[in-house]
Amino acid sequence: MKVRNSTIPPDSLINQYLPANYSDSFECETDSDKKITPDDIQVSFWTTMPGWVNQLFKLRNLLVKPFGLQAGEEKIQEFKECIRSGGNCSFASVTDKSPQETIICLDDKHLCAYLSIHIENLEGNRKKIRSITVVHFHYWLGYVYFYTICPFHYLVVRNMLRYTLKKLI
């Protein structure tokens, strides 16, 4: 399954958060008759990661604690319910939902990140699935933090999208 850079589709709900300090979009196409929703992908994306990604997140959490940033050690079940219900939990909220897209917001003192899973139905059983990130920096620490992790962001999001879809499809 090949994941590639893409553009943000004009019908995406995430367009309302643009312009932003940073945005990207990655996509892949699948051919499966299995019904999956943006919620299914969001839940799996955040709860079933490859081992090396888990290790990166543990390192990140250790490094950001002294700066008072969220460490991401919140309850998984609470997060799953937040995504499925379209609600809020202690560290995230679902800002927008449609049958084709679910957007979660992670808002911390240094930045606000919107993370979308967008599904475009193609001919037959083919689907184009996009992971879209839009980031607004609150102040200078947001720039420093994000551009420090940006090379990892690129690798992690692409690999997590591939990993998640292989598990679900």
CSV table of N, CA and C in Angstrom, one decimal, residues 41-165:
chain,number,residue,atom,x,y,z
A,41,ILE,N,-10.9,4.6,11.4
A,41,ILE,CA,-9.5,4.9,11.1
A,41,ILE,C,-8.9,5.7,12.2
A,42,GLN,N,-9.6,6.8,12.7
A,42,GLN,CA,-9.1,7.6,13.7
A,42,GLN,C,-8.8,6.8,15.0
A,43,VAL,N,-9.7,6.0,15.4
A,43,VAL,CA,-9.5,5.2,16.6
A,43,VAL,C,-8.3,4.3,16.4
A,44,SER,N,-8.2,3.5,15.3
A,44,SER,CA,-7.1,2.6,15.1
A,44,SER,C,-5.8,3.4,15.0
A,45,PHE,N,-5.8,4.5,14.3
A,45,PHE,CA,-4.6,5.4,14.1
A,45,PHE,C,-4.0,5.7,15.4
A,46,TRP,N,-4.8,6.1,16.4
A,46,TRP,CA,-4.3,6.5,17.7
A,46,TRP,C,-4.1,5.5,18.7
A,47,THR,N,-4.6,4.2,18.5
A,47,THR,CA,-4.6,3.2,19.5
A,47,THR,C,-3.8,2.0,19.1
A,48,THR,N,-3.5,1.8,17.9
A,48,THR,CA,-2.7,0.6,17.5
A,48,THR,C,-1.5,1.0,16.6
A,49,MET,N,-0.4,1.4,17.2
A,49,MET,CA,0.7,1.9,16.5
A,49,MET,C,1.8,0.9,16.4
A,50,PRO,N,2.7,1.0,15.4
A,50,PRO,CA,3.8,0.2,15.3
A,50,PRO,C,4.7,0.4,16.5
A,51,GLY,N,5.5,-0.6,17.0
A,51,GLY,CA,6.3,-0.5,18.1
A,51,GLY,C,7.3,0.7,18.1
A,52,TRP,N,7.9,0.9,17.0
A,52,TRP,CA,8.9,2.0,16.9
A,52,TRP,C,8.2,3.4,17.1
A,53,VAL,N,6.9,3.5,16.7
A,53,VAL,CA,6.2,4.8,16.9
A,53,VAL,C,5.9,4.9,18.4
A,54,ASN,N,5.5,3.9,19.0
A,54,ASN,CA,5.2,3.9,20.5
A,54,ASN,C,6.5,4.4,21.2
A,55,GLN,N,7.6,3.9,20.8
A,55,GLN,CA,8.9,4.3,21.4
A,55,GLN,C,9.2,5.8,21.2
A,56,LEU,N,8.9,6.3,20.0
A,56,LEU,CA,9.1,7.7,19.7
A,56,LEU,C,8.1,8.6,20.6
A,57,PHE,N,6.9,8.1,20.7
A,57,PHE,CA,5.9,8.9,21.6
A,57,PHE,C,6.4,8.9,23.1
A,58,LYS,N,6.9,7.7,23.5
A,58,LYS,CA,7.4,7.7,24.9
A,58,LYS,C,8.6,8.7,25.1
A,59,LEU,N,9.5,8.7,24.1
A,59,LEU,CA,10.6,9.7,24.2
A,59,LEU,C,10.1,11.1,24.1
A,60,ARG,N,9.1,11.4,23.3
A,60,ARG,CA,8.5,12.7,23.2
A,60,ARG,C,7.9,13.1,24.5
A,61,ASN,N,7.1,12.2,25.1
A,61,ASN,CA,6.5,12.5,26.4
A,61,ASN,C,7.5,12.8,27.5
A,62,LEU,N,8.5,12.1,27.5
A,62,LEU,CA,9.6,12.3,28.5
A,62,LEU,C,10.2,13.7,28.3
A,63,LEU,N,10.5,14.1,27.0
A,63,LEU,CA,11.1,15.3,26.7
A,63,LEU,C,10.3,16.6,26.9
A,64,VAL,N,8.9,16.5,26.8
A,64,VAL,CA,8.1,17.7,26.8
A,64,VAL,C,7.6,17.9,28.2
A,65,LYS,N,7.6,17.0,29.1
A,65,LYS,CA,7.1,17.2,30.5
A,65,LYS,C,7.7,18.4,31.2
A,66,PRO,N,9.0,18.6,31.1
A,66,PRO,CA,9.6,19.8,31.8
A,66,PRO,C,9.1,21.1,31.3
A,67,PHE,N,8.5,21.1,30.1
A,67,PHE,CA,8.0,22.4,29.5
A,67,PHE,C,6.5,22.6,29.8
A,68,GLY,N,5.9,21.6,30.5
A,68,GLY,CA,4.5,21.8,30.8
A,68,GLY,C,3.6,21.4,29.7
A,69,LEU,N,4.1,20.7,28.7
A,69,LEU,CA,3.2,20.3,27.6
A,69,LEU,C,2.5,19.0,27.9
A,70,GLN,N,1.4,18.7,27.2
A,70,GLN,CA,0.7,17.5,27.5
A,70,GLN,C,1.6,16.3,27.1
A,71,ALA,N,1.6,15.3,28.0
A,71,ALA,CA,2.4,14.1,27.8
A,71,ALA,C,1.7,13.0,27.0
A,72,GLY,N,0.5,13.1,26.7
A,72,GLY,CA,-0.2,12.1,25.9
A,72,GLY,C,-0.4,10.8,26.6
A,73,GLU,N,-0.5,10.7,27.9
A,73,GLU,CA,-0.6,9.5,28.7
A,73,GLU,C,-2.1,9.3,29.2
A,74,GLU,N,-3.0,9.9,28.5
A,74,GLU,CA,-4.4,9.9,28.9
A,74,GLU,C,-5.0,8.5,28.6
A,75,LYS,N,-6.2,8.4,29.1
A,75,LYS,CA,-6.9,7.1,28.9
A,75,LYS,C,-7.4,6.8,27.5
A,76,ILE,N,-7.0,5.6,27.0
A,76,ILE,CA,-7.3,5.2,25.6
A,76,ILE,C,-8.9,5.1,25.5
A,77,GLN,N,-9.5,4.5,26.4
A,77,GLN,CA,-11.0,4.2,26.3
A,77,GLN,C,-11.7,5.6,26.2
A,78,GLU,N,-11.3,6.5,27.0
A,78,GLU,CA,-11.9,7.9,27.0
A,78,GLU,C,-11.7,8.5,25.6
A,79,PHE,N,-10.6,8.3,25.0
A,79,PHE,CA,-10.3,8.9,23.7
A,79,PHE,C,-11.1,8.2,22.6
A,80,LYS,N,-11.2,6.9,22.7
A,80,LYS,CA,-12.1,6.2,21.7
A,80,LYS,C,-13.5,6.7,21.7
A,81,GLU,N,-14.1,6.8,23.0
A,81,GLU,CA,-15.4,7.3,23.1
A,81,GLU,C,-15.6,8.7,22.6
A,82,CYS,N,-14.6,9.5,22.8
A,82,CYS,CA,-14.6,10.9,22.3
A,82,CYS,C,-14.7,10.9,20.8
A,83,ILE,N,-13.9,10.1,20.1
A,83,ILE,CA,-14.0,10.0,18.7
A,83,ILE,C,-15.3,9.5,18.2
A,84,ARG,N,-15.8,8.4,18.7
A,84,ARG,CA,-17.0,7.8,18.3
A,84,ARG,C,-18.3,8.7,18.6
A,85,SER,N,-18.3,9.4,19.7
A,85,SER,CA,-19.4,10.2,20.1
A,85,SER,C,-19.4,11.6,19.5
A,86,GLY,N,-18.2,12.0,19.0
A,86,GLY,CA,-18.1,13.4,18.6
A,86,GLY,C,-17.9,14.4,19.7
A,87,GLY,N,-17.4,13.9,20.8
A,87,GLY,CA,-17.4,14.8,22.0
A,87,GLY,C,-16.0,15.3,22.3
A,88,ASN,N,-15.7,15.4,23.6
A,88,ASN,CA,-14.5,15.9,24.2
A,88,ASN,C,-13.9,14.9,25.2
A,89,CYS,N,-12.6,14.9,25.3
A,89,CYS,CA,-12.0,14.2,26.4
A,89,CYS,C,-10.9,15.1,27.0
A,90,SER,N,-10.2,14.6,27.9
A,90,SER,CA,-9.3,15.5,28.7
A,90,SER,C,-8.2,16.2,27.8
A,91,PHE,N,-7.9,15.7,26.7
A,91,PHE,CA,-6.8,16.2,25.9
A,91,PHE,C,-7.2,16.5,24.4
A,92,ALA,N,-8.4,16.1,24.0
A,92,ALA,CA,-8.8,16.2,22.6
A,92,ALA,C,-10.3,16.5,22.5
A,93,SER,N,-10.7,16.9,21.3
A,93,SER,CA,-12.1,17.1,21.0
A,93,SER,C,-12.3,16.8,19.5
A,94,VAL,N,-13.5,16.3,19.2
A,94,VAL,CA,-13.9,16.2,17.8
A,94,VAL,C,-14.6,17.4,17.4
A,95,THR,N,-14.0,18.1,16.5
A,95,THR,CA,-14.5,19.4,16.1
A,95,THR,C,-15.5,19.4,14.9
A,96,ASP,N,-15.4,18.4,14.1
A,96,ASP,CA,-16.3,18.2,12.9
A,96,ASP,C,-16.4,16.8,12.5
A,97,LYS,N,-17.5,16.4,12.0
A,97,LYS,CA,-17.8,15.0,11.6
A,97,LYS,C,-18.8,15.0,10.4
A,98,SER,N,-18.5,14.1,9.5
A,98,SER,CA,-19.5,13.8,8.4
A,98,SER,C,-19.3,12.3,8.1
A,99,PRO,N,-20.1,11.8,7.2
A,99,PRO,CA,-19.9,10.4,6.9
A,99,PRO,C,-18.5,10.1,6.2
A,100,GLN,N,-17.9,11.2,5.6
A,100,GLN,CA,-16.7,11.0,4.9
A,100,GLN,C,-15.5,11.5,5.7
A,101,GLU,N,-15.7,12.1,6.9
A,101,GLU,CA,-14.6,12.8,7.6
A,101,GLU,C,-14.8,12.9,9.1
A,102,THR,N,-13.7,12.7,9.8
A,102,THR,CA,-13.7,13.0,11.3
A,102,THR,C,-12.5,13.8,11.5
A,103,ILE,N,-12.7,15.0,12.2
A,103,ILE,CA,-11.6,15.9,12.6
A,103,ILE,C,-11.5,15.9,14.1
A,104,ILE,N,-10.2,15.6,14.6
A,104,ILE,CA,-10.0,15.8,16.0
A,104,ILE,C,-9.1,17.0,16.2
A,105,CYS,N,-9.2,17.7,17.4
A,105,CYS,CA,-8.4,18.8,17.7
A,105,CYS,C,-7.6,18.5,19.0
A,106,LEU,N,-6.3,18.7,18.9
A,106,LEU,CA,-5.4,18.6,20.0
A,106,LEU,C,-4.9,20.0,20.3
A,107,ASP,N,-5.3,20.6,21.4
A,107,ASP,CA,-5.0,22.0,21.7
A,107,ASP,C,-4.2,22.1,23.0
A,108,ASP,N,-3.0,22.6,22.9
A,108,ASP,CA,-2.1,22.7,24.0
A,108,ASP,C,-1.6,24.2,24.1
A,109,LYS,N,-0.9,24.5,25.1
A,109,LYS,CA,-0.5,25.9,25.2
A,109,LYS,C,0.5,26.4,24.1
A,110,HIS,N,1.1,25.4,23.4
A,110,HIS,CA,2.1,25.8,22.4
A,110,HIS,C,1.5,25.8,21.0
A,111,LEU,N,0.5,24.9,20.7
A,111,LEU,CA,-0.1,24.9,19.4
A,111,LEU,C,-1.4,24.2,19.4
A,112,CYS,N,-2.1,24.4,18.3
A,112,CYS,CA,-3.4,23.7,18.1
A,112,CYS,C,-3.3,22.9,16.8
A,113,ALA,N,-3.5,21.6,16.9
A,113,ALA,CA,-3.4,20.8,15.7
A,113,ALA,C,-4.8,20.1,15.4
A,114,TYR,N,-5.2,20.2,14.2
A,114,TYR,CA,-6.4,19.6,13.7
A,114,TYR,C,-6.0,18.4,12.8
A,115,LEU,N,-6.5,17.2,13.1
A,115,LEU,CA,-6.1,16.0,12.4
A,115,LEU,C,-7.3,15.3,11.8
A,116,SER,N,-7.4,15.2,10.5
A,116,SER,CA,-8.5,14.7,9.8
A,116,SER,C,-8.2,13.4,9.1
A,117,ILE,N,-9.3,12.6,9.2
A,117,ILE,CA,-9.3,11.4,8.3
A,117,ILE,C,-10.4,11.6,7.3
A,118,HIS,N,-10.1,11.6,6.0
A,118,HIS,CA,-11.1,11.9,5.0
A,118,HIS,C,-11.1,10.8,4.0
A,119,ILE,N,-12.3,10.2,3.8
A,119,ILE,CA,-12.5,9.1,2.8
A,119,ILE,C,-13.3,9.6,1.6
A,120,GLU,N,-12.7,9.4,0.4
A,120,GLU,CA,-13.3,9.7,-0.8
A,120,GLU,C,-13.6,8.4,-1.5
A,121,ASN,N,-14.9,8.1,-1.8
A,121,ASN,CA,-15.3,6.9,-2.5
A,121,ASN,C,-15.0,7.0,-4.0
A,122,LEU,N,-14.4,6.0,-4.6
A,122,LEU,CA,-14.1,6.0,-6.0
A,122,LEU,C,-15.0,5.0,-6.7
A,123,GLU,N,-14.6,4.6,-7.9
A,123,GLU,CA,-15.4,3.5,-8.5
A,123,GLU,C,-15.3,2.2,-7.9
A,124,GLY,N,-16.4,1.4,-7.9
A,124,GLY,CA,-16.4,0.1,-7.3
A,124,GLY,C,-16.1,0.2,-5.8
A,125,ASN,N,-15.2,-0.7,-5.3
A,125,ASN,CA,-14.8,-0.7,-3.9
A,125,ASN,C,-13.6,0.2,-3.6
A,126,ARG,N,-13.1,0.9,-4.5
A,126,ARG,CA,-11.9,1.7,-4.3
A,126,ARG,C,-12.3,3.0,-3.5
A,127,LYS,N,-11.3,3.3,-2.6
A,127,LYS,CA,-11.4,4.4,-1.7
A,127,LYS,C,-10.1,5.2,-1.7
A,128,LYS,N,-10.2,6.5,-1.6
A,128,LYS,CA,-9.0,7.3,-1.4
A,128,LYS,C,-9.1,7.8,0.0
A,129,ILE,N,-8.1,7.4,0.8
A,129,ILE,CA,-8.1,7.8,2.3
A,129,ILE,C,-7.0,8.7,2.5
A,130,ARG,N,-7.4,9.9,3.1
A,130,ARG,CA,-6.4,10.9,3.4
A,130,ARG,C,-6.2,11.2,4.9
A,131,SER,N,-5.0,11.4,5.3
A,131,SER,CA,-4.7,11.9,6.7
A,131,SER,C,-4.2,13.3,6.5
A,132,ILE,N,-5.0,14.3,7.1
A,132,ILE,CA,-4.7,15.7,6.9
A,132,ILE,C,-4.4,16.3,8.2
A,133,THR,N,-3.3,17.1,8.3
A,133,THR,CA,-2.9,17.8,9.5
A,133,THR,C,-2.8,19.3,9.2
A,134,VAL,N,-3.4,20.1,10.1
A,134,VAL,CA,-3.4,21.5,10.0
A,134,VAL,C,-3.0,22.0,11.4
A,135,VAL,N,-2.0,22.9,11.5
A,135,VAL,CA,-1.4,23.3,12.8
A,135,VAL,C,-1.4,24.9,12.8
A,136,HIS,N,-1.8,25.4,14.0
A,136,HIS,CA,-1.7,26.8,14.3
A,136,HIS,C,-0.8,26.9,15.5
A,137,PHE,N,0.2,27.7,15.4
A,137,PHE,CA,1.1,27.9,16.5
A,137,PHE,C,0.6,29.0,17.4
A,138,HIS,N,0.7,28.8,18.8
A,138,HIS,CA,0.2,29.9,19.7
A,138,HIS,C,1.3,30.9,20.0
A,139,TYR,N,2.5,30.5,20.0
A,139,TYR,CA,3.6,31.5,20.2
A,139,TYR,C,4.9,30.8,19.8
A,140,TRP,N,6.0,31.4,20.1
A,140,TRP,CA,7.3,30.9,19.6
A,140,TRP,C,7.6,29.4,19.9
A,141,LEU,N,7.2,29.0,21.1
A,141,LEU,CA,7.4,27.6,21.5
A,141,LEU,C,6.7,26.6,20.5
A,142,GLY,N,5.6,27.0,20.0
A,142,GLY,CA,4.9,26.2,19.0
A,142,GLY,C,5.8,26.0,17.7
A,143,TYR,N,6.4,27.1,17.3
A,143,TYR,CA,7.3,26.9,16.1
A,143,TYR,C,8.5,26.0,16.4
A,144,VAL,N,9.1,26.3,17.6
A,144,VAL,CA,10.3,25.5,17.9
A,144,VAL,C,9.9,24.0,18.1
A,145,TYR,N,8.9,23.7,18.8
A,145,TYR,CA,8.4,22.4,19.0
A,145,TYR,C,8.1,21.7,17.7
A,146,PHE,N,7.2,22.3,16.9
A,146,PHE,CA,6.8,21.6,15.7
A,146,PHE,C,7.9,21.4,14.7
A,147,TYR,N,8.7,22.4,14.4
A,147,TYR,CA,9.8,22.2,13.4
A,147,TYR,C,10.9,21.3,13.9
A,148,THR,N,10.9,21.1,15.2
A,148,THR,CA,11.9,20.1,15.8
A,148,THR,C,11.3,18.7,15.5
A,149,ILE,N,10.0,18.5,15.6
A,149,ILE,CA,9.4,17.2,15.4
A,149,ILE,C,9.0,16.9,13.9
A,150,CYS,N,9.0,18.0,13.1
A,150,CYS,CA,8.5,17.9,11.7
A,150,CYS,C,9.0,16.7,10.9
A,151,PRO,N,10.3,16.5,10.9
A,151,PRO,CA,10.8,15.3,10.2
A,151,PRO,C,10.2,14.0,10.7
A,152,PHE,N,10.0,13.9,12.0
A,152,PHE,CA,9.4,12.7,12.5
A,152,PHE,C,7.9,12.6,12.2
A,153,HIS,N,7.2,13.8,12.2
A,153,HIS,CA,5.8,13.9,11.8
A,153,HIS,C,5.6,13.2,10.5
A,154,TYR,N,6.4,13.6,9.5
A,154,TYR,CA,6.3,13.2,8.1
A,154,TYR,C,6.4,11.6,8.1
A,155,LEU,N,7.4,11.1,8.7
A,155,LEU,CA,7.6,9.6,8.8
A,155,LEU,C,6.5,8.9,9.5
A,156,VAL,N,6.1,9.4,10.7
A,156,VAL,CA,5.2,8.8,11.6
A,156,VAL,C,3.8,8.8,10.9
A,157,VAL,N,3.3,9.9,10.4
A,157,VAL,CA,2.0,9.9,9.9
A,157,VAL,C,1.8,9.0,8.7
A,158,ARG,N,2.8,9.1,7.8
A,158,ARG,CA,2.8,8.2,6.6
A,158,ARG,C,2.7,6.7,7.0
A,159,ASN,N,3.6,6.3,7.9
A,159,ASN,CA,3.7,4.9,8.3
A,159,ASN,C,2.5,4.5,9.2
A,160,MET,N,2.0,5.4,10.0
A,160,MET,CA,0.8,5.1,10.8
A,160,MET,C,-0.4,4.9,9.9
A,161,LEU,N,-0.6,5.7,8.9
A,161,LEU,CA,-1.7,5.6,7.9
A,161,LEU,C,-1.6,4.2,7.3
A,162,ARG,N,-0.5,3.9,6.8
A,162,ARG,CA,-0.3,2.6,6.1
A,162,ARG,C,-0.6,1.4,7.1
A,163,TYR,N,0.0,1.5,8.2
A,163,TYR,CA,-0.1,0.5,9.3
A,163,TYR,C,-1.6,0.3,9.7
A,164,THR,N,-2.3,1.4,9.9
A,164,THR,CA,-3.7,1.4,10.3
A,164,THR,C,-4.6,0.8,9.2
A,165,LEU,N,-4.4,1.1,8.0
A,165,LEU,CA,-5.2,0.6,6.9
A,165,LEU,C,-5.0,-0.9,6.7
